Coordinates of C-alpha atoms and ligand atoms in Angstrom, one line a residue:
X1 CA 24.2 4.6 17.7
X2 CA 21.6 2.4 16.9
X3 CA 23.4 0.1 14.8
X4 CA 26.1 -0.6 17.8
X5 CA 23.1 -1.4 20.0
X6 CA 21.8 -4.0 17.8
X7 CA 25.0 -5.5 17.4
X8 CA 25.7 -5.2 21.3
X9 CA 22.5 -7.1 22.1
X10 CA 23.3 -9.6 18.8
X11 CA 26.4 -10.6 20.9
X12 CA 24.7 -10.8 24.0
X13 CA 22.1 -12.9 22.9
X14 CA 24.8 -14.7 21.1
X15 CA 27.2 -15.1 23.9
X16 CA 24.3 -16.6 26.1
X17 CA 23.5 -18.9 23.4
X18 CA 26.8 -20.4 23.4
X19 CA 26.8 -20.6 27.2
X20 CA 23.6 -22.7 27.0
X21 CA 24.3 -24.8 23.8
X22 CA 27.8 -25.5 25.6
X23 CA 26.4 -26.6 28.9
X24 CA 23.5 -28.7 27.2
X25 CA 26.1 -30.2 25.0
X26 CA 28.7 -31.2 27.3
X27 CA 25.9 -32.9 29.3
X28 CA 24.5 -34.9 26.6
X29 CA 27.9 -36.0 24.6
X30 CA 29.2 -37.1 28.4
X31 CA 25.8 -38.6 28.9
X32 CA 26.0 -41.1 25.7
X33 CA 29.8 -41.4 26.2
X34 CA 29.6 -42.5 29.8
X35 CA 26.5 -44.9 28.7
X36 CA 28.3 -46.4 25.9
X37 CA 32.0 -46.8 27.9
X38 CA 29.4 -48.4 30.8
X39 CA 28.1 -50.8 28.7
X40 CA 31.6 -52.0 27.3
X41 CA 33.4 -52.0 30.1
X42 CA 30.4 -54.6 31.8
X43 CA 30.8 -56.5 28.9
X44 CA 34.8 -57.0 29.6
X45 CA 34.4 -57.1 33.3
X46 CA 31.7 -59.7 33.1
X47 CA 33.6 -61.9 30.3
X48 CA 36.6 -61.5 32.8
X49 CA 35.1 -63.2 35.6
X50 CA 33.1 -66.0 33.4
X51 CA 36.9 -67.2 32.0
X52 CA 38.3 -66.8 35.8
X53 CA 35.1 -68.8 36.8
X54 CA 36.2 -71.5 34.3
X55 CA 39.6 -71.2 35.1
X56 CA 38.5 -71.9 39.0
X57 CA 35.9 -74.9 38.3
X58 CA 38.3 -76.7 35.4
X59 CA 41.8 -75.7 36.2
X60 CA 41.8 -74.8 32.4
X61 CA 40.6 -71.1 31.6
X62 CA 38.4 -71.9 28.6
X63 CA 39.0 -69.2 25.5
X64 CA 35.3 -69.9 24.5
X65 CA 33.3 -68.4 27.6
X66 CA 34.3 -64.6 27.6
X67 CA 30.7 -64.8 26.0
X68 CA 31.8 -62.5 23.1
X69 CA 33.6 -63.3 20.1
X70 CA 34.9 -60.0 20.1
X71 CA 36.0 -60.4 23.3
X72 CA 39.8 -61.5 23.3
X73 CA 41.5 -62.2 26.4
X74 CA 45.3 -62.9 28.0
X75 CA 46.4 -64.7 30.9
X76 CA 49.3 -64.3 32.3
X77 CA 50.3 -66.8 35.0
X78 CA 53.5 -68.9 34.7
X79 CA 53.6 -68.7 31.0
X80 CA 50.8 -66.5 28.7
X81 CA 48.0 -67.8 27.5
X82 CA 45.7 -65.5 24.9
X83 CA 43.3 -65.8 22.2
X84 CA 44.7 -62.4 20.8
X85 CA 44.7 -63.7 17.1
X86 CA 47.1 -61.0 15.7
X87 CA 50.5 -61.9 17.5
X88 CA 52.1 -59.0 17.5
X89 CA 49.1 -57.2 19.0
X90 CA 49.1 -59.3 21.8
X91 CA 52.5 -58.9 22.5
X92 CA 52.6 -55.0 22.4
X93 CA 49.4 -55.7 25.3
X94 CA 51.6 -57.9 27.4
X95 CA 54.4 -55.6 27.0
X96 CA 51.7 -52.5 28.5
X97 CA 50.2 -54.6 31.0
X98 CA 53.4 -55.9 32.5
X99 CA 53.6 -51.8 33.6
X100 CA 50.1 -51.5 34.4
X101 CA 49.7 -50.4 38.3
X102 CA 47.7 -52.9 40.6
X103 CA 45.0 -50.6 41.2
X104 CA 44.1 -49.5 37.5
X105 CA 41.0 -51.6 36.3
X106 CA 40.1 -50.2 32.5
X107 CA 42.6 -48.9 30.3
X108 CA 42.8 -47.3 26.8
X109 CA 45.5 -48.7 24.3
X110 CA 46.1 -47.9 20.4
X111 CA 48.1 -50.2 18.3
X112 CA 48.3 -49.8 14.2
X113 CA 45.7 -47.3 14.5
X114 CA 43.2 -49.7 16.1
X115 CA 41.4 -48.5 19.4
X116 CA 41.5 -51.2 22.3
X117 CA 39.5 -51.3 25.6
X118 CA 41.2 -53.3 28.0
X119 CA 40.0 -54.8 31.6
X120 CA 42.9 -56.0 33.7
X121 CA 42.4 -57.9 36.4
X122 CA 45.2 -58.9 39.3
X123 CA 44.9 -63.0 40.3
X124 CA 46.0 -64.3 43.5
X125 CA 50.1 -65.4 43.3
X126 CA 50.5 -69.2 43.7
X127 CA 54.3 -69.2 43.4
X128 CA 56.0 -65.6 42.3
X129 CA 55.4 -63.2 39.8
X130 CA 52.6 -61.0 39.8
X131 CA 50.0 -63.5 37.5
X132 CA 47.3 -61.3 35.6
X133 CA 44.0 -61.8 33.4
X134 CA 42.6 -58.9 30.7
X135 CA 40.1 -59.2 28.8
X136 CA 40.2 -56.7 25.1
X137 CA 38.1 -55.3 22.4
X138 CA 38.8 -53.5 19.7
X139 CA 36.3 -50.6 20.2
X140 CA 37.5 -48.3 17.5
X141 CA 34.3 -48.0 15.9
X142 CA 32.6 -46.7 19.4
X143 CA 35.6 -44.5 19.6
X144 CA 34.8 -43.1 16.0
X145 CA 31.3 -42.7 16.6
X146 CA 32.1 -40.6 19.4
X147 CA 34.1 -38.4 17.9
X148 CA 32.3 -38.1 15.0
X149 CA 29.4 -37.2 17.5
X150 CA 31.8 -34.6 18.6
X151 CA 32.3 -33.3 15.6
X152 CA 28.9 -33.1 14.5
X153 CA 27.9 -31.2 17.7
X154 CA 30.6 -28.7 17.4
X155 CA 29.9 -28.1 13.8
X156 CA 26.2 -27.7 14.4
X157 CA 27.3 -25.1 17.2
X158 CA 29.2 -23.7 15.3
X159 CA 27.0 -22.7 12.6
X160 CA 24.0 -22.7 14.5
X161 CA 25.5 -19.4 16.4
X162 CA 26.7 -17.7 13.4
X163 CA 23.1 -18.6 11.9
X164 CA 22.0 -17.3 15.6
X165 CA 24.2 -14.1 15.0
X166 CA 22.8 -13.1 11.6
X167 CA 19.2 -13.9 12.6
X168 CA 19.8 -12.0 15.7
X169 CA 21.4 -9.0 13.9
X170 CA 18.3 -9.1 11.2
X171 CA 15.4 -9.0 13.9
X172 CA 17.0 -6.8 16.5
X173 CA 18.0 -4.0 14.0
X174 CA 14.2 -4.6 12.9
X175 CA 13.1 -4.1 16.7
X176 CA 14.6 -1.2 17.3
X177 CA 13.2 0.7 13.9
X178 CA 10.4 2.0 15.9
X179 CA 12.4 3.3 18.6
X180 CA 15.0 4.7 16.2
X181 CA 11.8 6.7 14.5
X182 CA 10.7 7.7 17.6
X183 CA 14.1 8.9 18.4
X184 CA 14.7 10.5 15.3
X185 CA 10.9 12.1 15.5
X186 CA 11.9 13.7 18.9
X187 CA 14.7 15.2 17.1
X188 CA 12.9 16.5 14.9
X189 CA 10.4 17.7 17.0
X190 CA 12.8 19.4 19.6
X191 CA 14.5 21.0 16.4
X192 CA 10.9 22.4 14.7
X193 CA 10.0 23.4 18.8
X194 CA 13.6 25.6 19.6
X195 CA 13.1 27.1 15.9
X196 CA 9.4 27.8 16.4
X197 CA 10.2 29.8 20.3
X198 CA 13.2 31.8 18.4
X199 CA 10.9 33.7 16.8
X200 CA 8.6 35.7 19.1
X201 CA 11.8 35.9 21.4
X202 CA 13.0 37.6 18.5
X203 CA 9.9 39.9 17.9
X204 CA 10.3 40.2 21.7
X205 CA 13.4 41.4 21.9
X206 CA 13.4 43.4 18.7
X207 CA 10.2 45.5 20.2
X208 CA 11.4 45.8 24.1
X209 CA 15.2 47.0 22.3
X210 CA 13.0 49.9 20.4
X211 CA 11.5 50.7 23.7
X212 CA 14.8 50.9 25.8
X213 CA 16.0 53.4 23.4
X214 CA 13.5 55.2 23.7
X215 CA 13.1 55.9 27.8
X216 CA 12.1 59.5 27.0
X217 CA 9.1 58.5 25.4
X218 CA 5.7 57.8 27.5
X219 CA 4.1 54.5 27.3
X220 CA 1.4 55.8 25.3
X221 CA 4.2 56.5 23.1
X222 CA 5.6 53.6 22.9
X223 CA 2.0 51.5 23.2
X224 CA 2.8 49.7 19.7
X225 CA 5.9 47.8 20.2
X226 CA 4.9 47.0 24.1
X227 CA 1.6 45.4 22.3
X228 CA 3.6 43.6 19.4
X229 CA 6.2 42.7 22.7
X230 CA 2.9 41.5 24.7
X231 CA 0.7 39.4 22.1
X232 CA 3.9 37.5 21.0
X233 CA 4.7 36.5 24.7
X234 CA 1.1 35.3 24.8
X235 CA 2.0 33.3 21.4
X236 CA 5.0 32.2 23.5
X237 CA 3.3 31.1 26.3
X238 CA 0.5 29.5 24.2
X239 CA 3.2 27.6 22.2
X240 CA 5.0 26.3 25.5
X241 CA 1.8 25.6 27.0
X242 CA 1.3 23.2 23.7
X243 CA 4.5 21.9 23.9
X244 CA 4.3 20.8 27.2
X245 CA 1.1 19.1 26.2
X246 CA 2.0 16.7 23.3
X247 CA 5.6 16.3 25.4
X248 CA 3.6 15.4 28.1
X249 CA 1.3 12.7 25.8
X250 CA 4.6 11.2 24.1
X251 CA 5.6 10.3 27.5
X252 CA 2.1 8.8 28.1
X253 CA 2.6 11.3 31.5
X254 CA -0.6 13.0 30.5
X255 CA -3.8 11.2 32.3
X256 CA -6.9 10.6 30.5
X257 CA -9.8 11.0 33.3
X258 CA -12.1 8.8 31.7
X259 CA -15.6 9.9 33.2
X260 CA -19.6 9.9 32.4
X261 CA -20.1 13.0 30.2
X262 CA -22.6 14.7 28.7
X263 CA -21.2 16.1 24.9
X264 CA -24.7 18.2 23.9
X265 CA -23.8 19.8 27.9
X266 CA -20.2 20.2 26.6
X267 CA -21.2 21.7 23.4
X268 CA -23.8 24.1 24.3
X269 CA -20.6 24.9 27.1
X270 CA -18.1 25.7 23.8
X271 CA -21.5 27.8 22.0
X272 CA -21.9 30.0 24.9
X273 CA -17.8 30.5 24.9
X274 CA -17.4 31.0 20.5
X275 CA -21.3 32.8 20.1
X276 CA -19.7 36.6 20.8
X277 CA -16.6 35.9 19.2
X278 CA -17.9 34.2 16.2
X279 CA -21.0 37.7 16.7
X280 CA -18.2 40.1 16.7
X281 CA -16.3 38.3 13.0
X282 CA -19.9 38.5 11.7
X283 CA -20.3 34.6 11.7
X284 CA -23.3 32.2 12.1
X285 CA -22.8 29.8 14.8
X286 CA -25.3 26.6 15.3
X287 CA -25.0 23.9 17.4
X288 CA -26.8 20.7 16.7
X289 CA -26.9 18.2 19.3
X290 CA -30.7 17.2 19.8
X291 CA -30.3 14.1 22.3
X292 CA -28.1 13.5 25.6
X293 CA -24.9 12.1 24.4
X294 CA -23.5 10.2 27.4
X295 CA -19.7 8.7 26.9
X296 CA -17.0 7.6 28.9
X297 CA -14.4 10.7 28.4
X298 CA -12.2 13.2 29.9
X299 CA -14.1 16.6 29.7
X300 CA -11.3 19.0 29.9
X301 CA -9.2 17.2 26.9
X302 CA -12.4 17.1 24.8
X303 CA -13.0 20.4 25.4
X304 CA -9.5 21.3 24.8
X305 CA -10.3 19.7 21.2
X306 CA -13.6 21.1 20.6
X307 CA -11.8 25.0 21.5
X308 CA -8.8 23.6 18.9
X309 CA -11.5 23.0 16.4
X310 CA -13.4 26.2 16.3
X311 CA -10.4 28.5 16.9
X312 CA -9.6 27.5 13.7
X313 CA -13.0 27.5 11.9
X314 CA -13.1 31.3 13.3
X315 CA -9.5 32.0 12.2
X316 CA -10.1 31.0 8.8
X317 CA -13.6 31.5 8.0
X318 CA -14.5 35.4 6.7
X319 CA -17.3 37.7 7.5
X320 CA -21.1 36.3 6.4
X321 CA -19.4 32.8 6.8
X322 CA -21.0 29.4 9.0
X323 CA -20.0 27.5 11.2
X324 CA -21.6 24.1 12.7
X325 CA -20.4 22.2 15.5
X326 CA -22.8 19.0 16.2
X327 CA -23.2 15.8 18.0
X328 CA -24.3 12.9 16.0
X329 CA -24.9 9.2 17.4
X330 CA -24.4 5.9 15.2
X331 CA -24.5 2.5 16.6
X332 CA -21.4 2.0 18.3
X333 CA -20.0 6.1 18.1
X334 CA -20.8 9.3 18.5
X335 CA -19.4 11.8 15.9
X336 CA -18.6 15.6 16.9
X337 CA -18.3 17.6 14.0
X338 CA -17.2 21.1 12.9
X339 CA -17.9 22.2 9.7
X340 CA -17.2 25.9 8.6
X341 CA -17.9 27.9 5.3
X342 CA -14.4 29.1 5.4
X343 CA -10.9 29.3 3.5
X344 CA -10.7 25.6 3.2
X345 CA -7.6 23.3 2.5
X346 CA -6.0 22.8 -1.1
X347 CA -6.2 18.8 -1.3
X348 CA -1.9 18.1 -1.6
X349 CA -2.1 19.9 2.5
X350 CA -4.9 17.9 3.7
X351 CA -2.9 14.8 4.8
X352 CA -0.3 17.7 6.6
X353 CA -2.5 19.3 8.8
X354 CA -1.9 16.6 11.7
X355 CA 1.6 17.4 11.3
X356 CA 3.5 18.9 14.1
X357 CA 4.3 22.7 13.4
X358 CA 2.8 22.3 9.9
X359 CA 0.9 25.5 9.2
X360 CA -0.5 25.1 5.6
X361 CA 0.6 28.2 4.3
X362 CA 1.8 30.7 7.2
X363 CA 1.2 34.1 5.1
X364 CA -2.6 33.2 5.3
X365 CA -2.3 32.8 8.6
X366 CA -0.6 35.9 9.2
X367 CA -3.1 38.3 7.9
X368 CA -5.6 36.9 10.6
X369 CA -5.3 38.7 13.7
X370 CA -3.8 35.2 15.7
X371 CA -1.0 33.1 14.0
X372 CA -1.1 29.6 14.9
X373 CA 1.9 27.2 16.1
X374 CA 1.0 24.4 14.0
X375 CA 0.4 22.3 16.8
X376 CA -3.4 22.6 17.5
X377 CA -4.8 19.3 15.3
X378 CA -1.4 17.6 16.6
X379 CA -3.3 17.9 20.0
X380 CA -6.6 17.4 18.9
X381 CA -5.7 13.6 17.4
X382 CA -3.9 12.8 20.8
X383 CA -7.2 14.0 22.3
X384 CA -9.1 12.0 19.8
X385 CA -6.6 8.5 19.6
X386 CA -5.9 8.9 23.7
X387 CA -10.1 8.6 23.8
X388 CA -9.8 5.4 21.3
X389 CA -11.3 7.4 19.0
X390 CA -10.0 9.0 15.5
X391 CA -10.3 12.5 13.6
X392 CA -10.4 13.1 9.6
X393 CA -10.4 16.3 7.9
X394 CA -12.2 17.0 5.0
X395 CA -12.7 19.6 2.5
X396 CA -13.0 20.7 -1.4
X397 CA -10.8 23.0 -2.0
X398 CA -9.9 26.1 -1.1
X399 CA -12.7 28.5 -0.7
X400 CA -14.8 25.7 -0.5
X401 CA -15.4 25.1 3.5
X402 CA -13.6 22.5 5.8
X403 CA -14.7 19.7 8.2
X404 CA -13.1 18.2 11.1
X405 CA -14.9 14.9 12.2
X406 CA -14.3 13.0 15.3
X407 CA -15.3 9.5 16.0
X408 CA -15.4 8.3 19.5
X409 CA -16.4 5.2 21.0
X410 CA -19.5 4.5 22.8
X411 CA -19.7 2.4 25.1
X412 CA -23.4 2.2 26.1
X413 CA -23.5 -0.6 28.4
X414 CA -21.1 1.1 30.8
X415 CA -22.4 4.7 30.2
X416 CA -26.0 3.8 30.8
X417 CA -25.4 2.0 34.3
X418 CA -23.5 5.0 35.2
X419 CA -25.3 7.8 36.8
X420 CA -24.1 11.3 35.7
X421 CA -21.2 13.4 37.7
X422 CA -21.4 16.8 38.1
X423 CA -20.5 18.6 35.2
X424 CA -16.8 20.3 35.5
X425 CA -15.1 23.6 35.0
X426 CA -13.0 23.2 31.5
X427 CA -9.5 23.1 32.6
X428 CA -6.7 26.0 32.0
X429 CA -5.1 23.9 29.0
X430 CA -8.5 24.9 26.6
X431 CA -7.6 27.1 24.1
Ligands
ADP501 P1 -2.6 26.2 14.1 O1 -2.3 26.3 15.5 O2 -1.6 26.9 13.2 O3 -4.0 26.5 13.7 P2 -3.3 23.5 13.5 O4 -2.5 22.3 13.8 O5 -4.5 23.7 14.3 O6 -2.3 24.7 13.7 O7 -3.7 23.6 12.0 C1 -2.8 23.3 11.0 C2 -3.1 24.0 9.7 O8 -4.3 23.5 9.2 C3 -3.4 25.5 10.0 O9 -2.2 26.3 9.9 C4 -4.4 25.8 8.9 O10 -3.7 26.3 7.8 C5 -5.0 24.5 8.5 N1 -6.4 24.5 9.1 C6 -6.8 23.9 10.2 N2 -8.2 24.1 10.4 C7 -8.6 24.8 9.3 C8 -9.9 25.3 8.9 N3 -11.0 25.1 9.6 N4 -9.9 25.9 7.8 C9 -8.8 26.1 7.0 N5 -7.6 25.7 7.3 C10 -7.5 25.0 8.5

């Protein structure tokens, strides 16, 4: 697909080339041409007129003042008179002008491969006969220069558009490589996404069917397949509710409501959301954020990341474990970070986990009471690139901890003019 669209826009581009070289050269070869024929043709209209001019003041046209040596003439009156030196050439022009209509002024003649230029001029009849004066030069050299100036401009075309068509080829196929990984990365991505909803429509359907055969039964009865049935439609609706979100930020139709926002406000916000549930796993949860933090940012995206963050430090960190989520300022950034005592990340996954749908090893995530969708860190480095900003993971192994930092800009000359907003709700897409 891509490859015919390349070459359609190669011929495109090549096709207009040709157009324009065409035009351009047909206007400068008829340019010269017309220059070059002017000039000639004054020179045997004006050497004309000097030998008529003799002719009239002497009664004797003088062969000397055509002003040209180049210039040959022929009179024709009662007899012929011509300075013509080759004979038979000037015969043969006789012979053609003797046919020659009044009205035609310049005329074109070949003889023995020669090329002639010819000005014919009618003179006034004294007795009868139809008396004539032409002047002549041989102007076969002007006539080869033009077509060799022909030549030259249709070979230069001519290679200059198939150069044009390889070139063109080369650099559009190179244009469109982004767009053809982006395409193929959709594919992908809609491939991993209608895999990924099979499966709790599966465990769906699976659980409801063992339910339907069993209408005798009370709901009490039947209470553990309608709860398998019920927390994989949440996973459902939490995986489409994700999907929709990095859709959404691939067709840049997802807003980023830049505004003045506090992040210690924000993360005391998440600490009062994570302390009971982090209580109720037997995890320590600090926050360290000792100063206002004031940045431009949307607060309902960053605390969409921030909830992406610590749902995963609390799904993989175990009883007696830490976690730390802090605010940090350098010079020209402001670092949230989330550190955690937990499972950790085996080194070869680490440069995964911003994959979409990459889960690092989906049986671990299975015995913890929520599985993931693999999309969660996808989100969180929209969140953090769409903020001009950027996230890293880190961590030593497994059993050894992780730590997801993320840098964003600060921008302290606009956030320090700016007065504070009211703080807002976080929105519905938080995890
Ligand atoms: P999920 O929705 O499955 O959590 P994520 O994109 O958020 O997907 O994370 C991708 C994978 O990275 C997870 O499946 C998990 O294995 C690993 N991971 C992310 N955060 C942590 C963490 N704090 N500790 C250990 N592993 C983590």
């Amino acid at each position: 697909m891509f490859r015919r669209l390349s070459l359609r826009l190669t011929m495109l581009s090549v096709v207009l080339l040709v157009v324009l070289y065409t035009i351009t050269s047909v206007a400068v070869y008829t340019t010269i041409r017309s220059f070059v024929m002017r000039s000639v043709d004054f020179g045997l209209r004006e050497a004309a007129y000097r030998v008529m001019n003799t002719a009239v003041l002497t009664g004797i046209p003088s062969f000397g003042s055509t002003g040209s040596p180049q210039i040959y003439f022929l009179l024709v009156e009662n007899g012929s008179f011509s300075t013509i030196p080759d004979a038979s050439l000037a015969a043969h022009v006789k012979a053609r002008l003797d046919t020659v209509k009044n009205d035609q002024e310049f005329l074109n003649y070949t003889f023995a491969g020669e090329h002639y230029r010819i000005f014919y001029v009618q003179l006034p009849t004294s007795g009868g006969g139809s008396p004539y004066l032409a002047t002549l030069l041989d102007d076969s050299q002007t006539v080869h220069v033009l077509s060799e100036l022909q030549s030259v401009i249709i070979l230069v075309g001519a290679f200059g558009m198939l150069g044009a068509a390889l070139v063109g080829f080369i650099l559009s196929d190179r244009m469109l490589q982004p767009i053809r990984r982006a395409w193929q990365r959709q594919l992908e991505f809609v491939a991993d996404a209608s895999h990924e909803l099979r499966t709790p429509l599966a465990v769906i359907q699976s659980n409801l069917g063992i339910v339907m055969e069993h209408t005798d039964q009370s709901v009490e009865e039947n209470l553990e397949w309608l709860n398998n049935a019920h927390g994989e439609a949440r996973r459902l609706a939490k995986l489409v509710q994700d999907l929709l979100t990095l859709a959404r930020s691939d067709s840049e139709r997802m807003p980023i409501d830049r505004k003045p926002l506090d992040l210690r406000d924000l993360l005391l916000h998440i600490q009062d959301l994570y302390e009971t549930i982090a209580d109720m796993k037997g995890i320590h949860l600090t926050v360290r954020a000792n100063e206002p933090l004031v940045i431009l940012g949307d607060r309902d995206r960053l605390h969409q990341l921030l909830v992406i963050l610590l749902d995963n430090a609390v799904k993989f960190t175990d009883e007696g474990g830490e976690i730390e989520l802090a605010a940090t300022r350098s010079r020209n950034h402001v670092t949230l970070s989330v550190r955690d005592t937990g499972l950790g990340i085996a080194k070869e996954h680490l440069h995964r986990v911003f994959d979409r749908f990459f889960t690092v090893d989906p049986s671990r995530s299975r015995e913890q009471s929520s599985k993931g969708t693999g999309l969660g860190l996808s989100i969180a480095r929209w969140v953090a690139e769409a903020h001009g900003g950027r996230i890293g993971i880190w961590s030593d192994g497994l059993g050894k901890g992780t730590t997801v930092r993320v840098e964003l800009p600060l921008n302290p000359k606009r956030t320090t003019a700016l007065t504070m907003g009211d703080p807002q709700e976080p929105s519905s897409n938080g995890r």
